[in-house]
PDB file of C-alpha atoms in Angstrom:
ATOM      1  CA  MET A   1     122.155  -2.248 -14.423  1.00 69.00           C
ATOM      2  CA  LYS A   2     119.877  -1.596 -17.425  1.00 74.00           C
ATOM      3  CA  LYS A   3     122.661  -2.650 -19.810  1.00 85.00           C
ATOM      4  CA  LEU A   4     123.640  -5.648 -17.712  1.00 90.00           C
ATOM      5  CA  PHE A   5     120.202  -7.267 -17.954  1.00 90.00           C
ATOM      6  CA  PRO A   6     120.141  -7.809 -21.769  1.00 92.00           C
ATOM      7  CA  ILE A   7     123.793  -8.915 -21.754  1.00 94.00           C
ATOM      8  CA  LEU A   8     123.109 -11.518 -19.075  1.00 94.00           C
ATOM      9  CA  GLY A   9     119.911 -12.470 -20.912  1.00 94.00           C
ATOM     10  CA  VAL A  10     121.855 -13.240 -24.099  1.00 96.00           C
ATOM     11  CA  ILE A  11     124.508 -15.199 -22.164  1.00 96.00           C
ATOM     12  CA  THR A  12     121.766 -17.215 -20.443  1.00 96.00           C
ATOM     13  CA  ALA A  13     120.031 -17.960 -23.768  1.00 97.00           C
ATOM     14  CA  ILE A  14     123.333 -19.166 -25.288  1.00 97.00           C
ATOM     15  CA  LEU A  15     124.008 -21.272 -22.200  1.00 97.00           C
ATOM     16  CA  LEU A  16     120.527 -22.841 -22.347  1.00 97.00           C
ATOM     17  CA  GLY A  17     120.990 -23.649 -26.038  1.00 97.00           C
ATOM     18  CA  TYR A  18     124.393 -25.197 -25.364  1.00 97.00           C
ATOM     19  CA  ALA A  19     123.006 -27.182 -22.415  1.00 97.00           C
ATOM     20  CA  LEU A  20     120.189 -28.511 -24.626  1.00 97.00           C
ATOM     21  CA  TYR A  21     122.727 -29.570 -27.270  1.00 97.00           C
ATOM     22  CA  GLU A  22     124.827 -31.302 -24.608  1.00 96.00           C
ATOM     23  CA  ALA A  23     121.774 -33.110 -23.205  1.00 96.00           C
ATOM     24  CA  LEU A  24     120.439 -34.309 -26.551  1.00 95.00           C
ATOM     25  CA  VAL A  25     123.614 -34.896 -28.563  1.00 95.00           C
ATOM     26  CA  VAL A  26     126.766 -35.055 -26.435  1.00 94.00           C
ATOM     27  CA  ALA A  27     125.568 -37.010 -23.375  1.00 94.00           C
ATOM     28  CA  PRO A  28     125.984 -40.788 -23.806  1.00 93.00           C
ATOM     29  CA  THR A  29     122.836 -42.887 -24.141  1.00 91.00           C
ATOM     30  CA  GLU A  30     122.011 -44.793 -20.981  1.00 89.00           C
ATOM     31  CA  GLN A  31     122.132 -48.568 -21.610  1.00 87.00           C
ATOM     32  CA  THR A  32     118.950 -49.681 -19.805  1.00 88.00           C
ATOM     33  CA  MET A  33     116.545 -46.804 -20.365  1.00 89.00           C
ATOM     34  CA  GLY A  34     117.809 -45.488 -23.695  1.00 90.00           C
ATOM     35  CA  ASP A  35     117.132 -41.922 -24.837  1.00 91.00           C
ATOM     36  CA  VAL A  36     114.272 -41.339 -22.407  1.00 93.00           C
ATOM     37  CA  GLN A  37     116.897 -41.115 -19.643  1.00 93.00           C
ATOM     38  CA  ARG A  38     117.857 -37.693 -21.098  1.00 95.00           C
ATOM     39  CA  ILE A  39     114.805 -36.282 -19.238  1.00 95.00           C
ATOM     40  CA  PHE A  40     117.209 -36.497 -16.281  1.00 94.00           C
ATOM     41  CA  TYR A  41     119.070 -33.395 -17.603  1.00 96.00           C
ATOM     42  CA  TYR A  42     115.933 -31.276 -17.161  1.00 96.00           C
ATOM     43  CA  HIS A  43     114.321 -33.060 -14.201  1.00 96.00           C
ATOM     44  CA  VAL A  44     117.256 -33.017 -11.753  1.00 95.00           C
ATOM     45  CA  PRO A  45     118.569 -29.455 -12.429  1.00 97.00           C
ATOM     46  CA  SER A  46     114.987 -28.146 -12.111  1.00 97.00           C
ATOM     47  CA  ALA A  47     114.692 -29.853  -8.714  1.00 96.00           C
ATOM     48  CA  TRP A  48     118.021 -28.462  -7.499  1.00 95.00           C
ATOM     49  CA  THR A  49     117.107 -24.974  -8.725  1.00 97.00           C
ATOM     50  CA  ALA A  50     113.727 -25.162  -6.963  1.00 97.00           C
ATOM     51  CA  PHE A  51     115.447 -26.220  -3.715  1.00 95.00           C
ATOM     52  CA  ILE A  52     117.879 -23.287  -3.939  1.00 96.00           C
ATOM     53  CA  LEU A  53     115.031 -20.844  -4.603  1.00 97.00           C
ATOM     54  CA  PHE A  54     113.080 -22.196  -1.621  1.00 96.00           C
ATOM     55  CA  PHE A  55     116.204 -21.847   0.508  1.00 96.00           C
ATOM     56  CA  VAL A  56     116.596 -18.189  -0.559  1.00 97.00           C
ATOM     57  CA  ASN A  57     112.894 -17.745   0.211  1.00 97.00           C
ATOM     58  CA  PHE A  58     113.535 -19.173   3.691  1.00 96.00           C
ATOM     59  CA  VAL A  59     116.471 -16.804   4.349  1.00 97.00           C
ATOM     60  CA  ALA A  60     114.529 -13.781   3.063  1.00 97.00           C
ATOM     61  CA  SER A  61     111.510 -14.742   5.189  1.00 96.00           C
ATOM     62  CA  VAL A  62     113.666 -15.033   8.322  1.00 96.00           C
ATOM     63  CA  VAL A  63     115.204 -11.622   7.552  1.00 96.00           C
ATOM     64  CA  TYR A  64     111.716 -10.173   7.097  1.00 95.00           C
ATOM     65  CA  LEU A  65     110.510 -11.684  10.378  1.00 95.00           C
ATOM     66  CA  ALA A  66     113.538 -10.271  12.168  1.00 95.00           C
ATOM     67  CA  LYS A  67     113.882  -6.839  10.562  1.00 93.00           C
ATOM     68  CA  ARG A  68     110.651  -6.163   8.589  1.00 92.00           C
ATOM     69  CA  ARG A  69     112.573  -5.069   5.517  1.00 93.00           C
ATOM     70  CA  PRO A  70     110.317  -4.745   2.426  1.00 92.00           C
ATOM     71  CA  VAL A  71     113.206  -5.821   0.169  1.00 95.00           C
ATOM     72  CA  ALA A  72     113.394  -9.153   2.033  1.00 96.00           C
ATOM     73  CA  ASP A  73     109.636  -9.551   1.605  1.00 95.00           C
ATOM     74  CA  MET A  74     109.907  -8.924  -2.144  1.00 96.00           C
ATOM     75  CA  VAL A  75     112.814 -11.389  -2.498  1.00 97.00           C
ATOM     76  CA  ALA A  76     110.799 -14.001  -0.565  1.00 97.00           C
ATOM     77  CA  LEU A  77     107.755 -13.553  -2.802  1.00 96.00           C
ATOM     78  CA  VAL A  78     109.774 -13.667  -6.033  1.00 97.00           C
ATOM     79  CA  THR A  79     111.817 -16.755  -5.111  1.00 97.00           C
ATOM     80  CA  ALA A  80     108.698 -18.619  -3.952  1.00 97.00           C
ATOM     81  CA  GLU A  81     106.939 -17.894  -7.240  1.00 97.00           C
ATOM     82  CA  VAL A  82     109.875 -18.920  -9.452  1.00 98.00           C
ATOM     83  CA  GLY A  83     110.548 -21.903  -7.161  1.00 97.00           C
ATOM     84  CA  VAL A  84     106.968 -23.106  -7.683  1.00 98.00           C
ATOM     85  CA  VAL A  85     107.476 -22.883 -11.459  1.00 98.00           C
ATOM     86  CA  PHE A  86     110.610 -25.062 -11.259  1.00 98.00           C
ATOM     87  CA  CYS A  87     108.930 -27.460  -8.828  1.00 97.00           C
ATOM     88  CA  THR A  88     106.032 -27.754 -11.306  1.00 98.00           C
ATOM     89  CA  VAL A  89     108.552 -28.753 -13.985  1.00 98.00           C
ATOM     90  CA  VAL A  90     109.882 -31.449 -11.633  1.00 97.00           C
ATOM     91  CA  LEU A  91     106.376 -32.780 -10.942  1.00 97.00           C
ATOM     92  CA  VAL A  92     105.529 -32.866 -14.653  1.00 97.00           C
ATOM     93  CA  THR A  93     108.782 -34.289 -16.058  1.00 97.00           C
ATOM     94  CA  GLY A  94     108.997 -36.943 -13.311  1.00 95.00           C
ATOM     95  CA  PRO A  95     105.807 -38.810 -14.324  1.00 95.00           C
ATOM     96  CA  ILE A  96     106.680 -38.454 -18.035  1.00 96.00           C
ATOM     97  CA  TRP A  97     109.988 -40.195 -17.266  1.00 94.00           C
ATOM     98  CA  ALA A  98     108.364 -42.744 -14.916  1.00 93.00           C
ATOM     99  CA  ARG A  99     105.776 -43.960 -17.440  1.00 93.00           C
ATOM    100  CA  PRO A 100     108.165 -45.674 -19.895  1.00 93.00           C
ATOM    101  CA  VAL A 101     110.642 -46.735 -17.167  1.00 91.00           C
ATOM    102  CA  TRP A 102     108.408 -47.857 -14.275  1.00 90.00           C
ATOM    103  CA  GLY A 103     105.276 -48.524 -16.320  1.00 92.00           C
ATOM    104  CA  ILE A 104     103.238 -46.090 -14.191  1.00 93.00           C
ATOM    105  CA  TRP A 105     102.782 -42.321 -14.167  1.00 94.00           C
ATOM    106  CA  TRP A 106     102.722 -41.931 -10.402  1.00 93.00           C
ATOM    107  CA  THR A 107     103.121 -43.842  -7.167  1.00 91.00           C
ATOM    108  CA  TRP A 108     102.442 -42.572  -3.657  1.00 93.00           C
ATOM    109  CA  ASP A 109     105.936 -43.214  -2.354  1.00 89.00           C
ATOM    110  CA  VAL A 110     107.709 -40.875   0.046  1.00 90.00           C
ATOM    111  CA  ARG A 111     109.825 -38.900  -2.433  1.00 92.00           C
ATOM    112  CA  LEU A 112     107.025 -38.220  -4.892  1.00 93.00           C
ATOM    113  CA  THR A 113     104.418 -37.489  -2.245  1.00 93.00           C
ATOM    114  CA  SER A 114     106.687 -35.201  -0.211  1.00 93.00           C
ATOM    115  CA  THR A 115     107.579 -33.260  -3.376  1.00 94.00           C
ATOM    116  CA  LEU A 116     103.880 -32.811  -4.100  1.00 96.00           C
ATOM    117  CA  VAL A 117     103.306 -31.643  -0.499  1.00 95.00           C
ATOM    118  CA  LEU A 118     106.213 -29.190  -0.837  1.00 95.00           C
ATOM    119  CA  TRP A 119     104.677 -27.803  -4.030  1.00 97.00           C
ATOM    120  CA  LEU A 120     101.273 -27.467  -2.317  1.00 96.00           C
ATOM    121  CA  ILE A 121     102.829 -25.587   0.623  1.00 96.00           C
ATOM    122  CA  TYR A 122     104.410 -23.014  -1.685  1.00 96.00           C
ATOM    123  CA  VAL A 123     101.268 -22.763  -3.819  1.00 97.00           C
ATOM    124  CA  SER A 124      99.386 -22.023  -0.553  1.00 96.00           C
ATOM    125  CA  TYR A 125     102.006 -19.366   0.181  1.00 96.00           C
ATOM    126  CA  LEU A 126     101.342 -17.736  -3.206  1.00 96.00           C
ATOM    127  CA  PHE A 127      97.561 -17.940  -2.715  1.00 96.00           C
ATOM    128  CA  LEU A 128      97.972 -16.263   0.669  1.00 95.00           C
ATOM    129  CA  ARG A 129     100.056 -13.485  -0.916  1.00 93.00           C
ATOM    130  CA  ARG A 130      97.604 -13.071  -3.777  1.00 91.00           C
ATOM    131  CA  PHE A 131      94.238 -13.120  -2.052  1.00 91.00           C
ATOM    132  CA  SER A 132      94.816 -11.806   1.473  1.00 86.00           C
ATOM    133  CA  SER A 133      94.480  -8.047   1.792  1.00 82.00           C
ATOM    134  CA  SER A 134      95.441  -7.904   5.464  1.00 82.00           C
ATOM    135  CA  GLY A 135      98.402  -5.780   6.475  1.00 82.00           C
ATOM    136  CA  GLN A 136      99.714  -8.853   8.282  1.00 88.00           C
ATOM    137  CA  THR A 137      99.970 -10.880   5.058  1.00 91.00           C
ATOM    138  CA  PRO A 138     103.768 -10.601   4.615  1.00 91.00           C
ATOM    139  CA  LEU A 139     104.240 -11.631   8.245  1.00 92.00           C
ATOM    140  CA  LEU A 140     101.938 -14.662   7.966  1.00 93.00           C
ATOM    141  CA  ALA A 141     103.483 -15.608   4.628  1.00 94.00           C
ATOM    142  CA  SER A 142     106.978 -15.434   6.135  1.00 94.00           C
ATOM    143  CA  ALA A 143     105.930 -17.763   8.946  1.00 93.00           C
ATOM    144  CA  LEU A 144     104.439 -20.181   6.401  1.00 94.00           C
ATOM    145  CA  ALA A 145     107.622 -19.997   4.301  1.00 94.00           C
ATOM    146  CA  VAL A 146     109.781 -20.895   7.305  1.00 93.00           C
ATOM    147  CA  LEU A 147     107.605 -23.968   7.944  1.00 90.00           C
ATOM    148  CA  GLY A 148     107.603 -24.829   4.244  1.00 91.00           C
ATOM    149  CA  ALA A 149     111.395 -24.706   4.126  1.00 91.00           C
ATOM    150  CA  LEU A 150     111.530 -27.444   6.767  1.00 90.00           C
ATOM    151  CA  CYS A 151     109.996 -29.735   4.154  1.00 89.00           C
ATOM    152  CA  VAL A 152     112.907 -29.214   1.699  1.00 90.00           C
ATOM    153  CA  PRO A 153     115.545 -31.291   3.571  1.00 89.00           C
ATOM    154  CA  PHE A 154     112.898 -33.955   4.184  1.00 89.00           C
ATOM    155  CA  VAL A 155     112.178 -34.187   0.437  1.00 89.00           C
ATOM    156  CA  TYR A 156     115.889 -34.330  -0.371  1.00 85.00           C
ATOM    157  CA  LEU A 157     116.760 -36.930   2.256  1.00 85.00           C
ATOM    158  CA  SER A 158     113.587 -39.031   1.962  1.00 85.00           C
ATOM    159  CA  ILE A 159     115.218 -41.395  -0.552  1.00 83.00           C
ATOM    160  CA  ARG A 160     117.963 -42.193   1.955  1.00 81.00           C
ATOM    161  CA  PHE A 161     115.685 -42.788   4.945  1.00 80.00           C
ATOM    162  CA  PHE A 162     112.792 -44.649   3.321  1.00 78.00           C
ATOM    163  CA  ARG A 163     112.393 -47.443   0.829  1.00 78.00           C
ATOM    164  CA  THR A 164     111.266 -45.746  -2.316  1.00 77.00           C
ATOM    165  CA  GLN A 165     110.895 -46.404  -6.007  1.00 76.00           C
ATOM    166  CA  HIS A 166     112.765 -43.183  -6.786  1.00 79.00           C
ATOM    167  CA  PRO A 167     116.492 -43.633  -7.630  1.00 77.00           C
ATOM    168  CA  GLN A 168     119.167 -42.679  -5.093  1.00 71.00           C
ATOM    169  CA  PRO A 169     120.810 -39.220  -5.358  1.00 67.00           C
ATOM    170  CA  VAL A 170     123.246 -38.886  -8.263  1.00 66.00           C
ATOM    171  CA  ILE A 171     125.797 -37.006  -6.172  1.00 64.00           C
ATOM    172  CA  GLY A 172     126.815 -38.370  -2.783  1.00 62.00           C
ATOM    173  CA  GLY A 173     124.286 -41.174  -2.973  1.00 60.00           C
ATOM    174  CA  GLY A 174     126.641 -44.079  -3.480  1.00 60.00           C
ATOM    175  CA  GLY A 175     125.624 -44.545  -7.118  1.00 63.00           C
ATOM    176  CA  SER A 176     128.072 -44.142  -9.962  1.00 76.00           C
ATOM    177  CA  LEU A 177     127.273 -41.630 -12.676  1.00 83.00           C
ATOM    178  CA  ASP A 178     129.273 -41.585 -15.911  1.00 87.00           C
ATOM    179  CA  PRO A 179     131.575 -38.506 -15.742  1.00 89.00           C
ATOM    180  CA  ARG A 180     130.276 -37.333 -19.141  1.00 92.00           C
ATOM    181  CA  MET A 181     126.713 -37.501 -17.820  1.00 92.00           C
ATOM    182  CA  LEU A 182     127.741 -35.607 -14.694  1.00 93.00           C
ATOM    183  CA  HIS A 183     129.377 -32.939 -16.866  1.00 94.00           C
ATOM    184  CA  VAL A 184     126.176 -32.484 -18.920  1.00 96.00           C
ATOM    185  CA  LEU A 185     124.083 -32.477 -15.749  1.00 96.00           C
ATOM    186  CA  LEU A 186     126.186 -29.691 -14.213  1.00 96.00           C
ATOM    187  CA  ILE A 187     126.061 -27.623 -17.424  1.00 97.00           C
ATOM    188  CA  ASN A 188     122.283 -27.902 -17.451  1.00 97.00           C
ATOM    189  CA  TRP A 189     122.130 -26.958 -13.793  1.00 97.00           C
ATOM    190  CA  LEU A 190     124.294 -23.893 -14.451  1.00 97.00           C
ATOM    191  CA  ALA A 191     122.073 -22.913 -17.397  1.00 97.00           C
ATOM    192  CA  PHE A 192     118.845 -23.329 -15.395  1.00 97.00           C
ATOM    193  CA  SER A 193     120.330 -21.470 -12.417  1.00 97.00           C
ATOM    194  CA  CYS A 194     121.232 -18.513 -14.661  1.00 97.00           C
ATOM    195  CA  PHE A 195     117.759 -18.665 -16.205  1.00 97.00           C
ATOM    196  CA  ALA A 196     116.139 -18.722 -12.746  1.00 97.00           C
ATOM    197  CA  PHE A 197     118.252 -15.734 -11.703  1.00 97.00           C
ATOM    198  CA  MET A 198     117.146 -13.765 -14.764  1.00 96.00           C
ATOM    199  CA  VAL A 199     113.488 -14.634 -14.199  1.00 97.00           C
ATOM    200  CA  CYS A 200     113.782 -13.661 -10.518  1.00 97.00           C
ATOM    201  CA  TRP A 201     115.382 -10.372 -11.509  1.00 96.00           C
ATOM    202  CA  SER A 202     112.546  -9.583 -13.968  1.00 95.00           C
ATOM    203  CA  ARG A 203     109.914 -10.561 -11.421  1.00 96.00           C
ATOM    204  CA  TYR A 204     111.627  -8.459  -8.736  1.00 96.00           C
ATOM    205  CA  ARG A 205     111.555  -5.392 -11.004  1.00 93.00           C
ATOM    206  CA  LEU A 206     107.878  -6.011 -11.668  1.00 93.00           C
ATOM    207  CA  GLU A 207     107.107  -6.359  -7.958  1.00 94.00           C
ATOM    208  CA  LYS A 208     109.021  -3.166  -7.170  1.00 93.00           C
ATOM    209  CA  LEU A 209     107.130  -1.276  -9.865  1.00 90.00           C
ATOM    210  CA  GLN A 210     103.828  -2.736  -8.642  1.00 90.00           C
ATOM    211  CA  ARG A 211     104.503  -1.489  -5.118  1.00 90.00           C
ATOM    212  CA  GLU A 212     105.480   1.971  -6.396  1.00 87.00           C
ATOM    213  CA  VAL A 213     102.263   2.188  -8.420  1.00 85.00           C
ATOM    214  CA  ASP A 214     100.165   1.034  -5.440  1.00 84.00           C
ATOM    215  CA  GLU A 215     101.868   3.592  -3.222  1.00 85.00           C
ATOM    216  CA  ALA A 216     101.370   6.358  -5.786  1.00 83.00           C
ATOM    217  CA  GLU A 217      97.696   5.471  -6.189  1.00 81.00           C
ATOM    218  CA  ALA A 218      97.226   5.483  -2.413  1.00 83.00           C
ATOM    219  CA  MET A 219      98.920   8.892  -2.198  1.00 84.00           C
ATOM    220  CA  ALA A 220      96.803  10.224  -5.073  1.00 82.00           C
ATOM    221  CA  SER A 221      93.599   9.131  -3.316  1.00 82.00           C
ATOM    222  CA  LEU A 222      94.729  10.843  -0.108  1.00 83.00           C
ATOM    223  CA  MET A 223      95.620  14.082  -1.922  1.00 82.00           C
ATOM    224  CA  ALA A 224      92.429  14.178  -4.002  1.00 77.00           C
ATOM    225  CA  PRO A 225      89.710  16.574  -2.795  1.00 74.00           C
ATOM    226  CA  ARG A 226      86.801  14.971  -0.933  1.00 65.00           C
ATOM    227  CA  GLY A 227      84.080  13.616  -3.154  1.00 58.00           C
ATOM    228  CA  SER A 228      86.376  13.176  -6.128  1.00 54.00           C
ATOM    229  CA  VAL A 229      87.716   9.820  -4.953  1.00 51.00           C
ATOM    230  CA  ARG A 230      85.807   6.835  -6.295  1.00 51.00           C
TER     231      ARG A 230
ATOM    232  CA  MET B   1     104.517 -43.433 -27.542  1.00 64.00           C
ATOM    233  CA  ASN B   2     108.190 -44.518 -27.754  1.00 69.00           C
ATOM    234  CA  GLY B   3     111.104 -43.293 -25.601  1.00 70.00           C
ATOM    235  CA  ASN B   4     111.831 -40.349 -27.882  1.00 86.00           C
ATOM    236  CA  GLY B   5     108.194 -39.273 -27.691  1.00 92.00           C
ATOM    237  CA  TYR B   6     108.359 -39.098 -23.888  1.00 95.00           C
ATOM    238  CA  LEU B   7     111.675 -37.260 -24.081  1.00 95.00           C
ATOM    239  CA  PHE B   8     110.315 -34.701 -26.526  1.00 95.00           C
ATOM    240  CA  ALA B   9     107.131 -34.286 -24.455  1.00 96.00           C
ATOM    241  CA  ALA B  10     109.127 -33.659 -21.250  1.00 96.00           C
ATOM    242  CA  TYR B  11     111.385 -31.039 -22.876  1.00 96.00           C
ATOM    243  CA  ALA B  12     108.504 -29.353 -24.700  1.00 97.00           C
ATOM    244  CA  ILE B  13     106.290 -29.171 -21.597  1.00 97.00           C
ATOM    245  CA  THR B  14     109.196 -27.792 -19.543  1.00 97.00           C
ATOM    246  CA  TRP B  15     109.604 -24.902 -21.971  1.00 97.00           C
ATOM    247  CA  MET B  16     105.848 -24.391 -22.245  1.00 97.00           C
ATOM    248  CA  ILE B  17     105.691 -23.931 -18.452  1.00 98.00           C
ATOM    249  CA  HIS B  18     108.603 -21.474 -18.466  1.00 97.00           C
ATOM    250  CA  VAL B  19     107.295 -19.516 -21.469  1.00 97.00           C
ATOM    251  CA  ALA B  20     103.796 -19.334 -19.956  1.00 97.00           C
ATOM    252  CA  TYR B  21     105.233 -17.940 -16.715  1.00 97.00           C
ATOM    253  CA  LEU B  22     107.412 -15.434 -18.604  1.00 96.00           C
ATOM    254  CA  GLY B  23     104.281 -14.431 -20.529  1.00 97.00           C
ATOM    255  CA  THR B  24     102.469 -13.585 -17.283  1.00 96.00           C
ATOM    256  CA  ILE B  25     105.434 -11.438 -16.172  1.00 96.00           C
ATOM    257  CA  VAL B  26     105.530  -9.565 -19.490  1.00 95.00           C
ATOM    258  CA  SER B  27     101.772  -8.967 -19.515  1.00 95.00           C
ATOM    259  CA  ARG B  28     101.768  -7.740 -15.899  1.00 93.00           C
ATOM    260  CA  TYR B  29     104.749  -5.500 -16.699  1.00 91.00           C
ATOM    261  CA  SER B  30     102.886  -3.933 -19.658  1.00 92.00           C
ATOM    262  CA  ARG B  31      99.869  -3.270 -17.441  1.00 88.00           C
ATOM    263  CA  MET B  32     102.111  -1.665 -14.827  1.00 86.00           C
ATOM    264  CA  ARG B  33     103.788   0.509 -17.459  1.00 85.00           C
ATOM    265  CA  ALA B  34     100.342   1.643 -18.619  1.00 86.00           C
ATOM    266  CA  ALA B  35      99.435   2.493 -15.015  1.00 78.00           C
ATOM    267  CA  VAL B  36     102.685   4.431 -14.615  1.00 80.00           C
ATOM    268  CA  SER B  37     102.039   6.398 -17.802  1.00 82.00           C
ATOM    269  CA  ARG B  38      98.628   7.398 -16.381  1.00 75.00           C
ATOM    270  CA  GLN B  39     100.369   8.810 -13.296  1.00 68.00           C
ATOM    271  CA  PRO B  40     103.757   9.998 -14.583  1.00 59.00           C
ATOM    272  CA  SER B  41     104.315  12.498 -11.772  1.00 58.00           C
ATOM    273  CA  ALA B  42     103.546  10.075  -9.009  1.00 52.00           C
ATOM    274  CA  VAL B  43     105.850   7.206 -10.011  1.00 54.00           C
ATOM    275  CA  ARG B  44     109.385   7.551 -11.230  1.00 50.00           C
TER     276      ARG B  44
END
């Protein structure tokens, strides 16, 4: 496993570099928006990756609620954290794309607002994990994660059910995407998915180590003679 | 700012966010390693 990590890290870095080249050089220029449309190759894969991470968080939280397995709790925490990072990218790149195309940075339409609400739910989850010292924290966080996950399909489907300024989905939405653009989009999604996996793996190792250190410190305080514990 | 400026800004900010997050992981990992080295017998 120790050898696998750097190998996968190098493969991911090469893939990200190739995906960037495809997005900036190979993908055709969109006729109406011009080069600014290439933000699409970072914005959409980041959104899909965030949705997948929140889905894994949901599954891990359900497993934790059902079986109280610490591994499930760690997976839930890690995927929520990395999912928030990707969701932040979506919320930042979206307005940067909207400004030259729509003429505004932000509008309170259903897709944008529900994405912001989704982000706030998972940020609340992370705040709960970070600042609550109760033994019930993983349980409460799991319940919050299950509720938060209900928001994901709403965000995804909101552009079908409501009139919104946001474009329709590129796959299965009735719109036609140039096959070369779709190819570049999928390469970028693959690259960002591999990157997210590597980040989750690193964060999982950190969380595992953190818990081992906490446990060791707790044991050391119990074993220490009375009066010597601070 | 022209279209290329927005494009560059979006890509640059994306990587700034990812690098900043990776930086927090690395710094927390170093702190953990230091804690482990203080208690080598307690943590594998």
